[in-house]
GROMACS .gro file of C-alpha atoms in nm:
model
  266
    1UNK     CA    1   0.000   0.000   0.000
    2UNK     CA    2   0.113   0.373  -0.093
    3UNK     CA    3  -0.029   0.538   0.204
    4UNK     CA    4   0.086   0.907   0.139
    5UNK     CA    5  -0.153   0.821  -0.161
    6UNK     CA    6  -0.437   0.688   0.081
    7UNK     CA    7  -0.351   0.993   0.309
    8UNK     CA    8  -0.381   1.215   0.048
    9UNK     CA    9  -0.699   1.084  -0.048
   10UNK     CA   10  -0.877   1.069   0.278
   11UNK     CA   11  -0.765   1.409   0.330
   12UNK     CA   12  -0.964   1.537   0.036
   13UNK     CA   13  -1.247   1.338   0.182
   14UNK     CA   14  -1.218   1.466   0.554
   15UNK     CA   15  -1.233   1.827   0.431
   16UNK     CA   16  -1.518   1.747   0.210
   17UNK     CA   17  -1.672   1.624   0.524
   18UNK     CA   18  -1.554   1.945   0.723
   19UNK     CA   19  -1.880   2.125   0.536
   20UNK     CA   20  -2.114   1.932   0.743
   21UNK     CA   21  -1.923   1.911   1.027
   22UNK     CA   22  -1.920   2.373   1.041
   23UNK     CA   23  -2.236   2.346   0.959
   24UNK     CA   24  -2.426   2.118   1.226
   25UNK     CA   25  -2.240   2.280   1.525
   26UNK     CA   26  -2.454   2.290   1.801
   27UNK     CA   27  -2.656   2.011   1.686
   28UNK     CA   28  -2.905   1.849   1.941
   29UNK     CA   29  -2.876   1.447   2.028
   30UNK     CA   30  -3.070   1.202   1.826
   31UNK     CA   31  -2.946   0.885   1.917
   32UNK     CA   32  -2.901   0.801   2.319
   33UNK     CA   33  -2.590   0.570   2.382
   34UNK     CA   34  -2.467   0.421   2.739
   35UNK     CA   35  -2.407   0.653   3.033
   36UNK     CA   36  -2.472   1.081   2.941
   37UNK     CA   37  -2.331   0.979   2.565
   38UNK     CA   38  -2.521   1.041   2.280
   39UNK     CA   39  -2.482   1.097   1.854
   40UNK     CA   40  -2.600   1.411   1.686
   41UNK     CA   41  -2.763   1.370   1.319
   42UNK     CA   42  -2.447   1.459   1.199
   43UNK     CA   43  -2.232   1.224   1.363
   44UNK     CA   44  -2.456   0.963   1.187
   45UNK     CA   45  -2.427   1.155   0.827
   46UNK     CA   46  -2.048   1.264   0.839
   47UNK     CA   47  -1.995   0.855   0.927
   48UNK     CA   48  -2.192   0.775   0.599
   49UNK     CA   49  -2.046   1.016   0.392
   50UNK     CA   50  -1.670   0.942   0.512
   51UNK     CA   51  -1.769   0.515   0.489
   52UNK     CA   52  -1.914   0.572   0.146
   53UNK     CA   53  -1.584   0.792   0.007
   54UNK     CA   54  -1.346   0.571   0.127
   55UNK     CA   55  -1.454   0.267   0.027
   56UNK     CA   56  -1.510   0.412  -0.310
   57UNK     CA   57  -1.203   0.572  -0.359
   58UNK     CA   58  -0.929   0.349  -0.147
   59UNK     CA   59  -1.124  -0.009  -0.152
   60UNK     CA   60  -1.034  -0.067   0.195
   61UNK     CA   61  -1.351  -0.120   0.480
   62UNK     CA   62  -1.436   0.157   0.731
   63UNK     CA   63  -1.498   0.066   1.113
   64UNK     CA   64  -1.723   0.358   1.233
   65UNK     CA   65  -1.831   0.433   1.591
   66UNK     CA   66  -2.199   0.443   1.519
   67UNK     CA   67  -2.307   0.203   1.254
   68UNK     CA   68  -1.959  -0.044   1.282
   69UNK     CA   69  -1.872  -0.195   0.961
   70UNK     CA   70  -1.530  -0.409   0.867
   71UNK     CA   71  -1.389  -0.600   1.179
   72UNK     CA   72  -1.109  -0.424   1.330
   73UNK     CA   73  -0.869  -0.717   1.342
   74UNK     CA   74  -0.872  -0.716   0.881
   75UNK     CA   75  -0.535  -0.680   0.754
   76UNK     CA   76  -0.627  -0.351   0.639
   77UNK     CA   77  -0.914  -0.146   0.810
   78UNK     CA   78  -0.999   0.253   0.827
   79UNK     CA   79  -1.123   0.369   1.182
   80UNK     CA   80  -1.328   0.638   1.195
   81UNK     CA   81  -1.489   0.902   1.481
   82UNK     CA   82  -1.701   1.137   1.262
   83UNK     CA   83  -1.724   1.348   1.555
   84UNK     CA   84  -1.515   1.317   1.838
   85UNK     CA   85  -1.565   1.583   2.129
   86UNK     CA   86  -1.956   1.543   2.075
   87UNK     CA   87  -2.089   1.700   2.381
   88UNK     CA   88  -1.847   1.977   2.306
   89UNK     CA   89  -1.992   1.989   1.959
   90UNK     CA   90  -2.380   1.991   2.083
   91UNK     CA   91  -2.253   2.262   2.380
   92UNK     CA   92  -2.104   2.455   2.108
   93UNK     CA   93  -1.754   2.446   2.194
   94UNK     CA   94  -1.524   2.414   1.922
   95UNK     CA   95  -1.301   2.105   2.114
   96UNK     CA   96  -1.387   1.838   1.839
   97UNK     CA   97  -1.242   1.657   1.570
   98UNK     CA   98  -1.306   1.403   1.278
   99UNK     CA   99  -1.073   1.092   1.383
  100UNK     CA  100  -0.949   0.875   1.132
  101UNK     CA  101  -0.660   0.571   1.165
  102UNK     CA  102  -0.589   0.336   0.937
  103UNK     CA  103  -0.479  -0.008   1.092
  104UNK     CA  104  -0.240  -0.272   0.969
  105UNK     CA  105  -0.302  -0.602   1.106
  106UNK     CA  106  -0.410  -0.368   1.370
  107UNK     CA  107  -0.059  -0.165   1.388
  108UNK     CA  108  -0.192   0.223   1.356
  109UNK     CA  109  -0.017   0.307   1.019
  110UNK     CA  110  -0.176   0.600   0.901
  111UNK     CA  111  -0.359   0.876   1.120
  112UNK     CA  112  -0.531   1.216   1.034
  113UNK     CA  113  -0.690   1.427   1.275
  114UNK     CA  114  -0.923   1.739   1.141
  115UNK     CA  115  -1.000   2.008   1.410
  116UNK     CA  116  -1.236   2.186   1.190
  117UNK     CA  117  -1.311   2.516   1.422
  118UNK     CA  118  -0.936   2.606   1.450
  119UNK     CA  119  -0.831   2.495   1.111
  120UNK     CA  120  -0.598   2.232   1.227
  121UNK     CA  121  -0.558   1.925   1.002
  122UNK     CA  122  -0.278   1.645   1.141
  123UNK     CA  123  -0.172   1.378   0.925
  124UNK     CA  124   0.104   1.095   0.976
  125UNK     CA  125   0.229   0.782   0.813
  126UNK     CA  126   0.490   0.546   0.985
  127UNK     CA  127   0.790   0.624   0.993
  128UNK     CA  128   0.694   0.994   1.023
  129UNK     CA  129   0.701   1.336   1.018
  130UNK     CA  130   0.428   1.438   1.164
  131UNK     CA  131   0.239   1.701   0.937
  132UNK     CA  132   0.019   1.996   1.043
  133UNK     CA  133  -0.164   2.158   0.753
  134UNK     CA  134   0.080   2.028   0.526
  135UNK     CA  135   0.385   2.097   0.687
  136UNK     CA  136   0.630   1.885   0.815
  137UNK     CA  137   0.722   1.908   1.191
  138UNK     CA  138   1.019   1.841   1.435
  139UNK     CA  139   1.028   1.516   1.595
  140UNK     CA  140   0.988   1.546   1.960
  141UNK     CA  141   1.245   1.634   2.195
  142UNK     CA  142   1.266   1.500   2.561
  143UNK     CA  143   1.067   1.671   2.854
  144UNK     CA  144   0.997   1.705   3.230
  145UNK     CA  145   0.653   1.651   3.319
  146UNK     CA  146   0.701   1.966   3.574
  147UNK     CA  147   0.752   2.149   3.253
  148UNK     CA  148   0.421   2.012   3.108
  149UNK     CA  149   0.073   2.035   2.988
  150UNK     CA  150  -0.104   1.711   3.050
  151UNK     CA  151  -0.429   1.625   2.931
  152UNK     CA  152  -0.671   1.408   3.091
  153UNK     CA  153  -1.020   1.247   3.032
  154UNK     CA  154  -1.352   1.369   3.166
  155UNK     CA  155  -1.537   1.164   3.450
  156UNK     CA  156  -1.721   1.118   3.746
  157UNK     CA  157  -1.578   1.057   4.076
  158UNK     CA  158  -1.850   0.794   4.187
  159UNK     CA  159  -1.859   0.630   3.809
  160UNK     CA  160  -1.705   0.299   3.877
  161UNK     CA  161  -1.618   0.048   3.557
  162UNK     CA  162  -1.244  -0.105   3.524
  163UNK     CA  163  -1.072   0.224   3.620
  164UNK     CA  164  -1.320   0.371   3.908
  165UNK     CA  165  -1.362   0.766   3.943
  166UNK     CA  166  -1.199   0.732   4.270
  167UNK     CA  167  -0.915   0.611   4.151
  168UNK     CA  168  -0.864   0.845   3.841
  169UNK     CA  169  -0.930   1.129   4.126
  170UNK     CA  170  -0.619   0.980   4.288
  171UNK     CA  171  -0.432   0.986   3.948
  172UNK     CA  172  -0.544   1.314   3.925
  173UNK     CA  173  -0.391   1.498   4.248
  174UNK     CA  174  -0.058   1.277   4.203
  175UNK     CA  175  -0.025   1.396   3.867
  176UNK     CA  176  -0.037   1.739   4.005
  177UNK     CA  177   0.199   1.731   4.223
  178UNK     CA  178   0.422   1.762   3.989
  179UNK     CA  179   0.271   1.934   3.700
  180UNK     CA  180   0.027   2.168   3.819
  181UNK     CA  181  -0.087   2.199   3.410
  182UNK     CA  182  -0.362   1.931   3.418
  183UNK     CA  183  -0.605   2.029   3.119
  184UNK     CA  184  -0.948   1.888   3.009
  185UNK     CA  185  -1.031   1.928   2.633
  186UNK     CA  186  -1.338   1.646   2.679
  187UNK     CA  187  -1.177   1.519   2.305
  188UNK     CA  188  -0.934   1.251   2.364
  189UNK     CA  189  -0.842   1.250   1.970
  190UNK     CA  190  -0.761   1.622   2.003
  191UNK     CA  191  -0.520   1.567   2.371
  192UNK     CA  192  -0.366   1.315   2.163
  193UNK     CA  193  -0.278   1.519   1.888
  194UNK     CA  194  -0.174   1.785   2.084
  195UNK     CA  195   0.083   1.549   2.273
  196UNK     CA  196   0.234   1.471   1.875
  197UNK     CA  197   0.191   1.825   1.814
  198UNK     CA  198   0.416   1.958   2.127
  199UNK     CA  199   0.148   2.101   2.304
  200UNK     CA  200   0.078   1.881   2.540
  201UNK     CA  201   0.371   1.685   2.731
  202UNK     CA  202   0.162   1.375   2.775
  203UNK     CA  203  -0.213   1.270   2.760
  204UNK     CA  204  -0.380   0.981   2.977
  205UNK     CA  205  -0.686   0.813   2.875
  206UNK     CA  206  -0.895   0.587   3.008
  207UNK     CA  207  -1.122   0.519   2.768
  208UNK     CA  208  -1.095   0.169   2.597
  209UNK     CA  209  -1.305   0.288   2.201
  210UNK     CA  210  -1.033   0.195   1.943
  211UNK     CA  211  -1.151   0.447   1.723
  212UNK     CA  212  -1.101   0.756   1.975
  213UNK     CA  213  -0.700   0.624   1.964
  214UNK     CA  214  -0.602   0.475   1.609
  215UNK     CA  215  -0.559   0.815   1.448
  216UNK     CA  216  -0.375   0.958   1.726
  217UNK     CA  217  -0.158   0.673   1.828
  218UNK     CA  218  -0.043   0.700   1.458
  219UNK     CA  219   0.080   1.077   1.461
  220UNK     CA  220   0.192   1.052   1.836
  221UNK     CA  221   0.437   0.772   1.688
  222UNK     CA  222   0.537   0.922   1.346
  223UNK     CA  223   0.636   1.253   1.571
  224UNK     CA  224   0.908   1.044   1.784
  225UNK     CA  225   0.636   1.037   2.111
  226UNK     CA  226   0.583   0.714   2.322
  227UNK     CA  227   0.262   0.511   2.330
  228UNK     CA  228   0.178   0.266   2.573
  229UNK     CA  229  -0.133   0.145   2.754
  230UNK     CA  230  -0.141   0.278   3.148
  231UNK     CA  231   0.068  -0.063   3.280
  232UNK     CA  232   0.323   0.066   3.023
  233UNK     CA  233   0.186  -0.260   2.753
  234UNK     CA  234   0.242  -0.191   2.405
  235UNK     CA  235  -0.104  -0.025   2.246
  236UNK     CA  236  -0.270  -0.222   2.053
  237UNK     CA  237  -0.664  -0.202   1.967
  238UNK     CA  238  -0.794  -0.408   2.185
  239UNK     CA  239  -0.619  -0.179   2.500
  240UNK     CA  240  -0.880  -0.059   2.784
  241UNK     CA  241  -0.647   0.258   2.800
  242UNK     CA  242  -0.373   0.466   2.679
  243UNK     CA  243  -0.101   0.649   2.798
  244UNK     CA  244   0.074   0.915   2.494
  245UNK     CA  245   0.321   1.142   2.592
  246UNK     CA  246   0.689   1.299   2.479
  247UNK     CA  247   0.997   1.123   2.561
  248UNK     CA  248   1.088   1.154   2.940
  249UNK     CA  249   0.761   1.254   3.030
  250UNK     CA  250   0.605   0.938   2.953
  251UNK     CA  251   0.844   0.736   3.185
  252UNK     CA  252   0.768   1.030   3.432
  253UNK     CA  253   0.352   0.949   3.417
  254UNK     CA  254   0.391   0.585   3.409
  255UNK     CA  255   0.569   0.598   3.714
  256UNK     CA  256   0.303   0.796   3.898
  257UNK     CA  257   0.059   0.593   3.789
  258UNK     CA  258   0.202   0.274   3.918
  259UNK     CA  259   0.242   0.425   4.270
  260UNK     CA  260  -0.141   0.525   4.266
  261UNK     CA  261  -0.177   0.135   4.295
  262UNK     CA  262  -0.450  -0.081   4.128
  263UNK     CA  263  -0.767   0.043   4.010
  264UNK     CA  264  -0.938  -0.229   4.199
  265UNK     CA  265  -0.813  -0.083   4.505
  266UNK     CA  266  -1.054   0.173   4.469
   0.00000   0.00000   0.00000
């Protein structure tokens, strides 16, 4: 596979699907999913427009949060987020992003991230650079995490689930300790970027939706950062977290998080 050819080609498509995505901001919920989480109408049309493009035009299957589609574990699959950051989207903040990875036997080997509102687009192959709006950027150098923005997911302190509020509160206040920077953009495709991007030293989620990493995990990589689940395990797409930050810092956050102590714990 060329894939500066199929990056170049779902870039044309993810700005085609930009349109919609200016368009519907502020849209209201129309489908209820688990928890507070929920799709707007355009979620659900940006998906089929994206599927329906890149099928056509590449010939390789889309897996899309809301309707599915190829198995993620095909030797070549797109993963798509039409809109992640949607209760940003619906509140009218501009924090959201179109998501797209393309997996390898599940190895993230292309990304592209479009932040429509800020005109942002990030796109990556392996090997790198990392490219923001067509330009090539420096690989990463090595930080401190007290020198560091850090971003971190959105939650409840009394949700409970495989990594309990409580203990995410914990991760929280040990985390600051040492950076006092702790940010919460409520788009873990846009922290994510922002970690390959330089802005952020490191990112931690918690979140286990393969298609809110892929794309991310793929430019985090091609800009020289370190990817890992929260134990410090290789990411892979069937990971319950992940844990993205620059060189130095990550070793910095996976040590903190390993003296919070198990999640169970909590």
């Amino acid at each position: 596979m060329d894939l500066g050819a199929l990056v170049a080609e779902a870039s044309a498509i993810l700005d085609a699907a930009s349109e919609p995505f200016l368009a519907g901001h502020r849209a209201d919920s129309a489908v209820r999913k688990k928890g507070n989480d929920f799709a707007t109408e355009v979620d659900l049309a940006i998906e089929r427009q994206v599927v329906a493009a890149l099928t056509a035009t590449t010939g390789i299957g889309v897996h899309g949060e809301e309707f599915g589609g190829t198995d993620v574990d095909s030797p070549w699959v797109w993963v798509l987020d039409p809109i992640d950051g949607t209760l940003n989207y619906a509140a009218g903040s501009p924090m959201a992003a179109i998501l797209l990875g393309l997996l390898h036997h599940g190895d993230p080997v292309a990304g592209l991230t479009w932040l429509p509102f800020t005109d942002q687009r990030y796109t990556a192959v392996a090997g790198g650079p990392l490219m923001k709006n067509g330009a090539p950027q420096p690989s990463l150098a090595s930080l401190a995490l007290a020198d560091s923005l850090v971003g971190v997911g959105t939650f409840s302190a009394d949700s409970r689930g495989r990594y309990p509020g409580r203990y995410r509160l914990a991760v929280l206040e040990n985390l600051s300790r040492v950076s006092s920077r702790l940010r919460m953009h409520g788009s873990t495709g846009i922290d994510l970027a922002y970690v390959a991007d330089g802005i952020l030293g490191g990112a931690v989620s918690f979140g286990s939706h393969v298609w809110d990493h892929a794309a991310g995990v793929a430019l985090v990589r091609a800009a020289g950062g370190v990817v890992t689940d929260v134990a410090g395990e290789p990411w892979t797409p069937t990971s319950r977290s992940a844990l993205a930050a620059a060189p130095g810092v990550h070793a910095e956050i996976l040590e903190i998080l390993s003296s919070t102590g198990e999640p169970e714990d909590y």
